[in-house]
Coordinates of C-alpha atoms in Angstrom, one line a residue:
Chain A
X13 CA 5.2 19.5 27.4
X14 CA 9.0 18.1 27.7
X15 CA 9.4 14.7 28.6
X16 CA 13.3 14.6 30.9
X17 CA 14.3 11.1 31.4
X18 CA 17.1 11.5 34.9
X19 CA 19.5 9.2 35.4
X20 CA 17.1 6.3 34.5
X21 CA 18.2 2.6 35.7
X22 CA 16.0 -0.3 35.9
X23 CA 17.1 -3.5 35.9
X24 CA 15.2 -7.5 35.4
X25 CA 16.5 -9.9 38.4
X26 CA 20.4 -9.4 38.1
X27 CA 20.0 -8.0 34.2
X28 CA 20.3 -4.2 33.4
X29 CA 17.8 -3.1 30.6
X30 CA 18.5 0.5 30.6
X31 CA 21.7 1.8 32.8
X32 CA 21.6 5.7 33.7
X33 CA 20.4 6.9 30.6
X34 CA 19.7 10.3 31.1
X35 CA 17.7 12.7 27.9
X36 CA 15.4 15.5 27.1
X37 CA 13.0 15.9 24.9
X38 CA 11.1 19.5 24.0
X39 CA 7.8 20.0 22.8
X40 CA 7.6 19.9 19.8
X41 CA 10.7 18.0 18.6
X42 CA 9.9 14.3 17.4
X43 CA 12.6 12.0 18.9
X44 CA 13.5 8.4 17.5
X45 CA 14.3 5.7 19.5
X46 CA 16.9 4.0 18.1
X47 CA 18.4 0.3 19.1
X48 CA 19.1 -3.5 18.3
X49 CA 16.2 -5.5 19.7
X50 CA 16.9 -6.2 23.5
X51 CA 18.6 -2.6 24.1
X52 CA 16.3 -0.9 26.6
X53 CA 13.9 1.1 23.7
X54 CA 10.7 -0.8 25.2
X55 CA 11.6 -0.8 28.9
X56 CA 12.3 3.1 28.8
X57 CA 8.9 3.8 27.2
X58 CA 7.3 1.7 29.6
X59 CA 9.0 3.7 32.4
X60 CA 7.8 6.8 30.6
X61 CA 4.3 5.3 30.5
X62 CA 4.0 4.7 33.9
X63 CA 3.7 0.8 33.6
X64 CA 6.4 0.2 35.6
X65 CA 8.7 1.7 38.0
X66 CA 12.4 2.4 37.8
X67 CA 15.2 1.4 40.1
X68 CA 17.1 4.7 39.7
X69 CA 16.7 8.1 38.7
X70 CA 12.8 9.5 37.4
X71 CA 11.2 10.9 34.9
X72 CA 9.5 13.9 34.5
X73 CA 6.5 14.9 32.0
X74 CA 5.8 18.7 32.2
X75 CA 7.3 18.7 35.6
X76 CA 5.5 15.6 37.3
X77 CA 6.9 13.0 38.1
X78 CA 6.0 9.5 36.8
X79 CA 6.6 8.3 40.7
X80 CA 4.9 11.0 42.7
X81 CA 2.3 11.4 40.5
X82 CA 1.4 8.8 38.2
X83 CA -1.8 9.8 37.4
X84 CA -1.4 13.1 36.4
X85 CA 1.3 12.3 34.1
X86 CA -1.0 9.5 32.2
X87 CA -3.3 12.0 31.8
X88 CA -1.1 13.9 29.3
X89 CA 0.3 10.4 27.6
X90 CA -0.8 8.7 24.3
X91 CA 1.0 5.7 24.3
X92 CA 0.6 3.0 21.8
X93 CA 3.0 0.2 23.3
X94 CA 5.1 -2.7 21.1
X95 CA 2.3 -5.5 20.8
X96 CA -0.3 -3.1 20.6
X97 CA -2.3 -5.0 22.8
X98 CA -6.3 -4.1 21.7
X99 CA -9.8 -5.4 23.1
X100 CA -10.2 -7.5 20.1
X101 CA -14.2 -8.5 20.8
X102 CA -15.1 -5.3 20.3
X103 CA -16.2 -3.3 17.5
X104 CA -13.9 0.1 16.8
X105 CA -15.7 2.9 17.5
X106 CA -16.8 1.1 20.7
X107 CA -13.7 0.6 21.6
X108 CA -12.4 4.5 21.0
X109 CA -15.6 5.2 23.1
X110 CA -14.2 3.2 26.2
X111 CA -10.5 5.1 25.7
X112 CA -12.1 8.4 25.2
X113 CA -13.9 8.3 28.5
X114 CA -11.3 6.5 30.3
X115 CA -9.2 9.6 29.2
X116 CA -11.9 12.0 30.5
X117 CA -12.6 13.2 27.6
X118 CA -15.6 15.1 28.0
X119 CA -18.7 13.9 27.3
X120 CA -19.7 16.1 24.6
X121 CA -16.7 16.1 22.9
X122 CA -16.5 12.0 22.1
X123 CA -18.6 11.9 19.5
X124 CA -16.6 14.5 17.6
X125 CA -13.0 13.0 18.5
X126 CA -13.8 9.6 17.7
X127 CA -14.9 10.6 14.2
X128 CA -11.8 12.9 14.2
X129 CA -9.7 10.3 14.3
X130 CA -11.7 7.5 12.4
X131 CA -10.9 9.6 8.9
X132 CA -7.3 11.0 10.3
X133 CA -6.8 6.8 11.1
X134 CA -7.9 5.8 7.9
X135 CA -10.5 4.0 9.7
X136 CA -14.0 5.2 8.1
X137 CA -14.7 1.7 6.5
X138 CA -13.7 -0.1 9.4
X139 CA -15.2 1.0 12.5
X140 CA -18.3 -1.1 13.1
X141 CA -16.6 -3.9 12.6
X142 CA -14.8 -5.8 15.6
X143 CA -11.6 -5.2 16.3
X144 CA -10.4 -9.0 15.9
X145 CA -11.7 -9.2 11.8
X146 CA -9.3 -6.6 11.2
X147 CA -5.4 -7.0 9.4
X148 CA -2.6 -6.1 11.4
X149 CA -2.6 -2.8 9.6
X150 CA -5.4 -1.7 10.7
X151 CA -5.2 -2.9 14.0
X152 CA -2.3 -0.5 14.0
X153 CA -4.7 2.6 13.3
X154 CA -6.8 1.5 15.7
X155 CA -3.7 1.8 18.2
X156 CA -3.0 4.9 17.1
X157 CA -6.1 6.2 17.0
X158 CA -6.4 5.2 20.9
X159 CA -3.2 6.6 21.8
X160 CA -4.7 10.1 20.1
X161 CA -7.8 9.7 20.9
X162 CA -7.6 12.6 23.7
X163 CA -5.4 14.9 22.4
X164 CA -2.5 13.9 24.5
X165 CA 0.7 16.7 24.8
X166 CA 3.1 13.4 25.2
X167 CA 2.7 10.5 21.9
X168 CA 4.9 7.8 22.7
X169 CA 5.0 5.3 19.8
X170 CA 6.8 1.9 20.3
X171 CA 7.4 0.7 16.7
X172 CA 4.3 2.5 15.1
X173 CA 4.7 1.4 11.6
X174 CA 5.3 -2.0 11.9
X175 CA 2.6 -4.1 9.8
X176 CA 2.0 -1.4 8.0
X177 CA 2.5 -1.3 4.1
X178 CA 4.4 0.9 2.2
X179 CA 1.3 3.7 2.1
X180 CA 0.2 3.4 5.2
X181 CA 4.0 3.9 6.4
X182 CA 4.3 6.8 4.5
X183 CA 0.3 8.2 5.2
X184 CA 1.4 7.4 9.4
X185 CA 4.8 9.2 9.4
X186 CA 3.1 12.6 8.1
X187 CA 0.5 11.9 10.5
X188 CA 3.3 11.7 13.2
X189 CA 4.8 14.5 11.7
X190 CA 2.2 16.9 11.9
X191 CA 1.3 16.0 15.2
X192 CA 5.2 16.4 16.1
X193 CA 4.7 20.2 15.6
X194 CA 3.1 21.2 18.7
X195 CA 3.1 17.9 20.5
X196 CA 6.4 15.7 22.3
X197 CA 6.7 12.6 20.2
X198 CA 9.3 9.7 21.2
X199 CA 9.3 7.0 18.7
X200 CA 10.7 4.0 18.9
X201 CA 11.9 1.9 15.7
X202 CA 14.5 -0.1 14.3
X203 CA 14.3 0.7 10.4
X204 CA 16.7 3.7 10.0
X205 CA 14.9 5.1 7.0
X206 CA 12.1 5.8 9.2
X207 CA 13.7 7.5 11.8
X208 CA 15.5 9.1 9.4
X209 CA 12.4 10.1 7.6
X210 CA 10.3 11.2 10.6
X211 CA 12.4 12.8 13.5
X212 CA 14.1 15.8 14.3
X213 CA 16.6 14.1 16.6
X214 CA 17.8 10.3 17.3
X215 CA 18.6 8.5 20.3
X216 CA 20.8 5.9 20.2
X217 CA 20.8 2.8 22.4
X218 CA 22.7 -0.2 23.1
X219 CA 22.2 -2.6 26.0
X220 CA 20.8 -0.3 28.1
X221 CA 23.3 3.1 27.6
X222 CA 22.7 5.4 25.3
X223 CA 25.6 5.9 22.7
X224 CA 24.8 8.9 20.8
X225 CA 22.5 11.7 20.6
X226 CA 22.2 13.8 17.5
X227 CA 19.8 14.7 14.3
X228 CA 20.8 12.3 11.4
X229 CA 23.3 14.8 9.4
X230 CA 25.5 15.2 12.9
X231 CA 25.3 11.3 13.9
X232 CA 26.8 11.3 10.3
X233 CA 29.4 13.6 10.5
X234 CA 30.4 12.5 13.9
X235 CA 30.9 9.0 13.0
X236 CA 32.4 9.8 9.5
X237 CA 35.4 11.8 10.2
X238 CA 37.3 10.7 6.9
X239 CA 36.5 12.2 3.5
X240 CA 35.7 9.5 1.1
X241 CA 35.0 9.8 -3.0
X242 CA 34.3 8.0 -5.5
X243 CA 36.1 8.3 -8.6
X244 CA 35.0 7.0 -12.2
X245 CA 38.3 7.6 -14.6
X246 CA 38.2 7.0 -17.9
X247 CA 40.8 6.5 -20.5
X248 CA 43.6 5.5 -18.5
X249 CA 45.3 2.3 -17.3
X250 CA 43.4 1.2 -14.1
X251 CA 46.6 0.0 -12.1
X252 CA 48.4 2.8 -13.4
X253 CA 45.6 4.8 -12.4
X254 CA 45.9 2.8 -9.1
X255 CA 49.6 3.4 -8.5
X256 CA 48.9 7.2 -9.2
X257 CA 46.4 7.5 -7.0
X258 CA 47.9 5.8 -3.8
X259 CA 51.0 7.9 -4.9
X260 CA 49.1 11.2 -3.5
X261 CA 50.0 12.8 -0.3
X262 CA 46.6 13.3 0.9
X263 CA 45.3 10.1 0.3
X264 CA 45.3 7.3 2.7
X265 CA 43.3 4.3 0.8
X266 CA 42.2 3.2 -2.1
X267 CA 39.6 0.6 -3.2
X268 CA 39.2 -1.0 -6.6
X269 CA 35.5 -1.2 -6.8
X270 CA 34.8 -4.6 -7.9
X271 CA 31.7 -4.1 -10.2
X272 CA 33.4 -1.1 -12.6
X273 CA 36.9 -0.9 -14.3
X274 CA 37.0 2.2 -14.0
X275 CA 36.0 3.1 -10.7
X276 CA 37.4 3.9 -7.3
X277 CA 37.0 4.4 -3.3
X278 CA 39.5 7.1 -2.7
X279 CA 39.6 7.5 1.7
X280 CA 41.7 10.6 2.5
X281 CA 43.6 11.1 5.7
X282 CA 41.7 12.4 8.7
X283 CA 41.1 16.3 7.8
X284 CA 42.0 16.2 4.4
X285 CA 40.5 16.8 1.0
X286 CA 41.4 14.8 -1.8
X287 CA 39.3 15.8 -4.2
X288 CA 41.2 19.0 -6.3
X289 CA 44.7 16.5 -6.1
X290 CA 42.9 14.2 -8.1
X291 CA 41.5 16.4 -10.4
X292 CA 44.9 17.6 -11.2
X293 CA 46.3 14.5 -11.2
X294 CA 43.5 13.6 -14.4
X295 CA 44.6 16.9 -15.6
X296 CA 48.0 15.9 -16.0
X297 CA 47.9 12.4 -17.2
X298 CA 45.2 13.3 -19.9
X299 CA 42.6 11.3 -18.1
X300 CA 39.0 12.3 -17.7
X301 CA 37.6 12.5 -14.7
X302 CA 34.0 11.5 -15.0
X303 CA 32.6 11.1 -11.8
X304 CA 33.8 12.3 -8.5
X305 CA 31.0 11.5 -5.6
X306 CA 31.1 12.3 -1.7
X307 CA 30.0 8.9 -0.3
X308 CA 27.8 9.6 2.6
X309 CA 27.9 6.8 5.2
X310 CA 24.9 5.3 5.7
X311 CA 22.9 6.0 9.1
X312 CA 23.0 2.0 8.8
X313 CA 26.9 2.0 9.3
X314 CA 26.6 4.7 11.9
X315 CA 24.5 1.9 13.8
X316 CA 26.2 -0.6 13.3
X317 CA 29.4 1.1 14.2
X318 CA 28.0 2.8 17.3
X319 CA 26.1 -1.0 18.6
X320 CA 28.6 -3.8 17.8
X321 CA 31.5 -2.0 18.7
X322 CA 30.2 -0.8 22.3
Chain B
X20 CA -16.0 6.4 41.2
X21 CA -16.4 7.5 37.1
X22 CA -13.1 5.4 36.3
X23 CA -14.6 2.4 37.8
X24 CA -17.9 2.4 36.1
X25 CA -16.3 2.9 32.4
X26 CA -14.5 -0.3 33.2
X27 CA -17.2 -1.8 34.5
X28 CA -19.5 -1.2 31.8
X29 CA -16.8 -2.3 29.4
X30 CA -16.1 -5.5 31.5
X31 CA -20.2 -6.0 31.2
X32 CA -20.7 -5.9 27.6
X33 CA -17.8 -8.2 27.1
X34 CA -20.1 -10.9 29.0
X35 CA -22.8 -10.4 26.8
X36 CA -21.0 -10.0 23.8
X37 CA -19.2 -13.1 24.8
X38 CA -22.3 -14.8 25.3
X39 CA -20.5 -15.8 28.5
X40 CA -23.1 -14.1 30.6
X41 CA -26.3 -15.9 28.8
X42 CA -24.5 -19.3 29.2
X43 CA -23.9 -18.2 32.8
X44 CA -27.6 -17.4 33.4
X45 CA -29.2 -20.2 31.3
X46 CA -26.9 -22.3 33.5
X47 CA -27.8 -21.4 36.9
X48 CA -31.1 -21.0 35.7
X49 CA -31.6 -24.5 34.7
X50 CA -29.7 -26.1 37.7
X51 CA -31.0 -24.0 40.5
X52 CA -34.6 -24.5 39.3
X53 CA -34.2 -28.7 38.3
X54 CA -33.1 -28.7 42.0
X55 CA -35.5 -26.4 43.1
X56 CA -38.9 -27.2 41.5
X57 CA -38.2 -31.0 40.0
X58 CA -36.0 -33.2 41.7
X59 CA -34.3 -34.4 45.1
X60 CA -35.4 -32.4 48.3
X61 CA -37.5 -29.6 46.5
X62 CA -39.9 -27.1 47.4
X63 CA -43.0 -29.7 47.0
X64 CA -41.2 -32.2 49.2
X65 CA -40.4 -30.0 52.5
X66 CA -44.0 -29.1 52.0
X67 CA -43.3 -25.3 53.5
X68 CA -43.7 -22.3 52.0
X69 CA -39.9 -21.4 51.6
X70 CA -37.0 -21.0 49.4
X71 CA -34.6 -23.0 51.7
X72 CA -34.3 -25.1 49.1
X73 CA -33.5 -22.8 46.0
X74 CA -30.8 -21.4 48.8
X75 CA -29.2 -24.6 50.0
X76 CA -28.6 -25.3 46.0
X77 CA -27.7 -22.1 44.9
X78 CA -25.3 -21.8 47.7
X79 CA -23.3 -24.4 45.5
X80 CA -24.1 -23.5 42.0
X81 CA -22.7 -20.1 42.4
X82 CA -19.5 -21.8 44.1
X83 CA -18.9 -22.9 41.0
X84 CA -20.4 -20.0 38.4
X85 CA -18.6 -17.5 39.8
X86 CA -14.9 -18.6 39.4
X87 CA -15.8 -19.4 35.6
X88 CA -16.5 -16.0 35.5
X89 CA -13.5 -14.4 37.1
X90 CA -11.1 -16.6 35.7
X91 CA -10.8 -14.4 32.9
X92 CA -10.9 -10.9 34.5
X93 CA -7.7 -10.4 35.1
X94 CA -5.6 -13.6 33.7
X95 CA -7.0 -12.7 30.3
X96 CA -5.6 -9.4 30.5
X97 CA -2.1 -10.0 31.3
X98 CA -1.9 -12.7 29.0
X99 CA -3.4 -10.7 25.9
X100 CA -1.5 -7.7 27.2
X101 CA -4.1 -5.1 27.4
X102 CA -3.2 -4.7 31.1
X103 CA -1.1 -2.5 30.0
X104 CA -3.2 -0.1 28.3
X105 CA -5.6 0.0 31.4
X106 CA -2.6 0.6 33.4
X107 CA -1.2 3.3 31.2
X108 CA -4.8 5.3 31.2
X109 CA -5.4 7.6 34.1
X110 CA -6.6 4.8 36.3
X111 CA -5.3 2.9 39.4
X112 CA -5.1 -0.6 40.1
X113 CA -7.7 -0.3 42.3
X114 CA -10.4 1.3 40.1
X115 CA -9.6 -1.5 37.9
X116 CA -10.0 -4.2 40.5
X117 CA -13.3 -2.4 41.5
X118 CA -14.5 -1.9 37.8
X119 CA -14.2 -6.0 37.3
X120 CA -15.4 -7.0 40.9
X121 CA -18.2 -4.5 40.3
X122 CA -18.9 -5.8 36.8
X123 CA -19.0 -9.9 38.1
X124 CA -21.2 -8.7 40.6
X125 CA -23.6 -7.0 38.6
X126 CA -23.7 -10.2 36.3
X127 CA -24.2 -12.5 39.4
X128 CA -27.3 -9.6 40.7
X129 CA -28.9 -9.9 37.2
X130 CA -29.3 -13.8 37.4
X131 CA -29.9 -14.0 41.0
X132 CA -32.7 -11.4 40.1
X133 CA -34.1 -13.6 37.6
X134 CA -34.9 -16.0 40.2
X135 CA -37.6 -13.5 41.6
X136 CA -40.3 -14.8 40.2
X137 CA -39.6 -18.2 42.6
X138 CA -40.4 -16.0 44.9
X139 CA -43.5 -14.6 43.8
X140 CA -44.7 -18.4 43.1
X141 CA -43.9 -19.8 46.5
X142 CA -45.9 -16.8 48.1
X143 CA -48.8 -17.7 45.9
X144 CA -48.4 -21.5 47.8
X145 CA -48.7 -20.8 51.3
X146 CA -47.7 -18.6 54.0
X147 CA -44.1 -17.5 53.3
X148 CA -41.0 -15.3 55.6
X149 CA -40.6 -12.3 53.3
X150 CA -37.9 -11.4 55.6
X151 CA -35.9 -15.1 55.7
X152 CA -36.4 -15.0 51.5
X153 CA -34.7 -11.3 51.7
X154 CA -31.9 -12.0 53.8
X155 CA -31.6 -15.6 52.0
X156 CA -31.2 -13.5 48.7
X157 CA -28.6 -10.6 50.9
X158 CA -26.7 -14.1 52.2
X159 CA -26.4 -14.8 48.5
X160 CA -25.3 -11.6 47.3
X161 CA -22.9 -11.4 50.3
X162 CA -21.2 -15.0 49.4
X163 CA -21.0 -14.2 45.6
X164 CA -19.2 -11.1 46.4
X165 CA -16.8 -12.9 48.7
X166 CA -16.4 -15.6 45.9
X167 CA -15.9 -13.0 43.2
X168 CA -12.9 -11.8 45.4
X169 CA -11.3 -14.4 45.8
X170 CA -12.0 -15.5 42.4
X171 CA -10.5 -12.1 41.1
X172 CA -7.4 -12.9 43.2
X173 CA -6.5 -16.2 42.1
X174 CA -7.2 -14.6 38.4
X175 CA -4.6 -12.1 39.2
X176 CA -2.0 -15.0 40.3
X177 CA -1.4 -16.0 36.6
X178 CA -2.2 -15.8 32.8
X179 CA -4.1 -19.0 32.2
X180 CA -7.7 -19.1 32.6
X181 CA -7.8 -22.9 33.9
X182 CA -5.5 -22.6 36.5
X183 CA -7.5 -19.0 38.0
X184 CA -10.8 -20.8 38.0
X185 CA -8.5 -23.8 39.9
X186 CA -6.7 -21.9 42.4
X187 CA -10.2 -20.0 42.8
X188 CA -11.8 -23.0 43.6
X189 CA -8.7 -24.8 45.9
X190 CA -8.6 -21.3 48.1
X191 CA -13.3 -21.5 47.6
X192 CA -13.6 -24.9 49.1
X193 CA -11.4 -24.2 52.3
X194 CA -14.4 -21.9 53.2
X195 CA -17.6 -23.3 51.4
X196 CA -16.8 -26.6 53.2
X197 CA -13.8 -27.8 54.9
X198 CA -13.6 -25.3 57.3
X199 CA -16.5 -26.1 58.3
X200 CA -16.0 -29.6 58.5
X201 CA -13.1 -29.8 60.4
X202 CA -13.9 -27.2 62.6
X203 CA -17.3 -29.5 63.4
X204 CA -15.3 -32.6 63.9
X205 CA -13.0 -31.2 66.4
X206 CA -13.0 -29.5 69.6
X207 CA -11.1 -26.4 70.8
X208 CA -10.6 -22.9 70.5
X209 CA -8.8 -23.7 67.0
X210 CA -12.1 -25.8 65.5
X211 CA -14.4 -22.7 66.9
X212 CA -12.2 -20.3 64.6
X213 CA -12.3 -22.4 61.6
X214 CA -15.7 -22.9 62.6
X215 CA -16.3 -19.4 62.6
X216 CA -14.0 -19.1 59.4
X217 CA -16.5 -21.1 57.4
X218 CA -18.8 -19.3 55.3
X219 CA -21.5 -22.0 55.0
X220 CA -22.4 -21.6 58.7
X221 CA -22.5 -17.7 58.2
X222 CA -24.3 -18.1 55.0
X223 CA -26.8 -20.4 56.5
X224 CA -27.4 -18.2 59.6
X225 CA -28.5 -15.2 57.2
X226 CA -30.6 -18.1 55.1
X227 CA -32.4 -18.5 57.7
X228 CA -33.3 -15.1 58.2
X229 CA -31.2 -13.6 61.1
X230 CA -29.1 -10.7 60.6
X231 CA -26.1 -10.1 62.5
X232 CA -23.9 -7.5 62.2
X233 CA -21.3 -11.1 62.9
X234 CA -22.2 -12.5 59.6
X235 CA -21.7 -9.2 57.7
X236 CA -18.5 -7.8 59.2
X237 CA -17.1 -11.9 58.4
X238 CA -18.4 -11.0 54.6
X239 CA -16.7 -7.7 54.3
X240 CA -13.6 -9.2 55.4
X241 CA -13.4 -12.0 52.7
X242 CA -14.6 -8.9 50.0
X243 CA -11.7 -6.6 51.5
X244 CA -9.1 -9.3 52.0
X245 CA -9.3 -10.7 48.2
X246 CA -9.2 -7.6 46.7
X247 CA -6.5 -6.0 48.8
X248 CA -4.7 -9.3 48.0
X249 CA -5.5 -8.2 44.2
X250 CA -4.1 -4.9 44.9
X251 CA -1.3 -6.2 45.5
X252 CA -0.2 -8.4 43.4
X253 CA -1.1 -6.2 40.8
X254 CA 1.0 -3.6 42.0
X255 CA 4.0 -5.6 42.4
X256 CA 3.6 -7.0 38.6
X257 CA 3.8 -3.9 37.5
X258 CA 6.6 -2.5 39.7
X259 CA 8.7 -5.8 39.2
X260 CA 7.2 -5.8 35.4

């Protein structure tokens, strides 16, 4: 079931959270939600969610929309929202209970799903006890577990790992992952690894526009442009290695790296490769060239380029 | 109609688990029956075989009961935040208004139930009017309901408990007593309306066991007005969220 977001505008008094962001998302692809805090991440999935209303523009689950049909749409949504909000007087399994048959799941079927997703949750040792003696963490599962609980064609997952630790991260994202095969997942996050880690494509956001749209290795290669290396050469003079270096045509900067001797940041000019001039250039002098590494920007410094500079 | 019950069911075990709804009954069970059975005007006293008494007293008990009960229904949501999964679930606003009004009501039938056996005594006295303790019980039922209303209103006004069971009270009192009061003291077309506005004089026309269609149709309209009033403040929180 695709999830297309239209020309999406809401706005708080005089305030724009999200301004005419327009996306679509297929089933099966897992999308990250990308952002500073503050950019419009939340507010979009609560449009999605049907817990509010937008100003401008719709959005559509399967084909319904959230404002003709709201209903309908909730009906094919898991949604586990920001501050997880929970029923915490109330034991686990009770509480999947209540979500499972205000889901309409059938009555038959319960039993079965809330055990399901007790052992996929990680939940087994947990679920008699109430929901308010349990650690962040595993108040987490038990807002996943709810927002799975009926099998929904839509997961909409605002910041799902946070309080998690390291295992549980990893043991959610292949839950996610798995469940991002057949289903439509938006995620929301602002830890890069993760989206990195988990999603097929990533969203960018910035107060209120979205800024790029792309998998990881093309949000890369869009922002990188420039070939950079890093050089390591060895039994030379490291200014005359310097002067050599900046001496070649192709090259338009070049760092001293300030923990090695040795060791460069060699930026070429836009569309060029540096890589066999220097290797000649070793080859000439006598030098030897023992390390000669592509430096991948970070998805960090995509972000940051992409959200301050907007 | 499926929608509401889960709610309400959900709403009714968080009384008991709460223990709110034991302190609630233990509470009205004490006060009504000091008043009733012990002290002041009681049943002994009038020297009739009638629950007049247990009516005129729980008349005000409840007034109070009932907007420490609904204070929470909604307030506690949207402060806790878990409005927002209720509103994200295939429900509407108005299944959830209905699930919590039907759940407070439910709570408020259970201890008014419990007071049967008053009943049962009294008839073992003297010569008692099944019918005026049946409709004094319906007049009951009928004023909680209203109460519960406009209790689940003013809990839909805000996120803090105290002030719900406040406003429930200040918007309560206009019709539990001055209403009547002013519309007593006064003449006029104006003082019949608020006399006609007052629920104690309704209340007290079905305690005494006459039913007119009047009394109801003024009941239903409290019920219907609080809870459309509900409706709509909900709906605009979450348009305007």
């Amino acid at each position: 079931m695709e999830v297309s977001v239209e020309n999406l505008t809401k706005s708080y008094g005089f305030q724009k959270a999200v301004e005419n962001i327009s996306f679509k998302v297929n089933t099966g692809e897992i999308v990250g939600f990308l952002g500073p805090n503050g950019a419009g991440k939340t507010t979009t999935m609560k449009i999605i969610t049907c817990f509010m209303g937008p100003n401008e523009g719709d959005v559509k689950v399967g084909g319904i929309s959230v404002q003709t049909n709201p209903e309908e749409v909730k009906r094919h949504i898991g949604y586990l929202p920001e501050t997880n909000p929970l029923y915490k007087e109330m034991p686990v399994v009770d509480y999947l209970r209540f979500v499972a048959e205000i889901q309409n799941v059938p009555k038959l079927k319960i039993r079965d799903r809330i055990l399901e997703m007790v052992s996929v949750c990680g939940l087994k040792g947990e679920k008699y006890k109430k929901i308010s003696e349990l650690s962040k963490g595993y108040q987490q599962r038990v807002g996943l577990a709810q927002a799975l609980i009926h099998d929904p064609e839509v997961l909409i997952l605002d910041e799902p790992t946070s309080g998690l630790d390291p295992n549980q991260i990893v043991e959610i994202r292949e839950l996610i992952k798995k469940i991002g095969r057949e289903k439509t997942v938006i995620l929301s996050s602002h830890i890069l690894a993760e989206v990195e880690a988990t999603c097929d494509r990533i969203l960018i956001i910035n107060k209120g526009k979205l800024v790029a749209d792309g998998t990881a290795t093309s949000l890369r290669q869009q922002a990188q442009g420039k070939e950079i290396v890093k050089v390591t050469i060895e039994d030379g003079d490291r200014n005359e290695i310097y002067r050599n270096l900046q001496g070649l045509s192709s090259i338009e900067l070049v760092d001293l790296l300030p923990n090695y001797t040795q060791a460069f940041e060699v930026q070429s000019k836009v569309a060029m490769s540096s890589r066999r001039a220097i290797f000649q250039l070793c080859a000439e002098k006598g030098w030897v060239l023992t390390e000669m590494t592509p430096v991948e920007r970070k998805l960090e410094e995509v972000f940051r380029d992409l959200t301050i500079t907007n | 109609m499926n929608q509401i019950w889960i709610i309400t069911k959900r709403e009714l075990r968080s009384f008991f688990d709460s223990l709110m709804a034991y302190v609630m009954i233990v509470l009205f069970l004490g006060f009504s029956g000091f008043f009733t059975w012990i002290f002041g005007s009681d049943i002994f006293l009038v020297g009739q075989a009638s629950l007049q008494s247990f009516f005129g007293i729980s008349f005000w008990s409840l007034f109070f009961f009932i907007p420490a009960i609904t204070m929470g229904l909604l307030a506690e949501e949207q402060k806790s935040g878990t409005i927002e999964l209720l509103v994200t679930k295939p429900v509407s606003n108005w299944q959830i208004i209905m699930g919590k009004f039907l759940a407070a009501f439910i709570l408020i039938g259970i201890t008014l139930a419990l007071t049967i056996p008053y009943y049962f005594t009294v008839a073992g006295i003297g010569k008692i009017d099944h019918s005026a303790v049946l409709m004094g019980y319906l007049g009951l039922l009928f004023m909680s309901a209203s109460y519960i209303s406009i209790g689940l209103f003013a809990s839909s006004l805000t996120t803090n408990q105290i002030v719900a069971f406040l406003v429930a009270l200040f918007i309560g009192i206009f019709f539990h007593l001055i209403f009547g009061l002013v519309g007593s003291s006064s003449g006029g077309w104006f003082a019949s309306l608020l006399g006609y506005l007052s629920l104690a004089t309704h209340f007290e026309s079905m305690a005494r066991g006459v039913i007119d269609s009047k009394d109801i149709l003024y009941f239903l309209s409290i019920i219907f007005a609080g809870l459309l009033g509900t409706e709509l403040v909900q709906s605009r929180r979450n348009a305007s969220n």
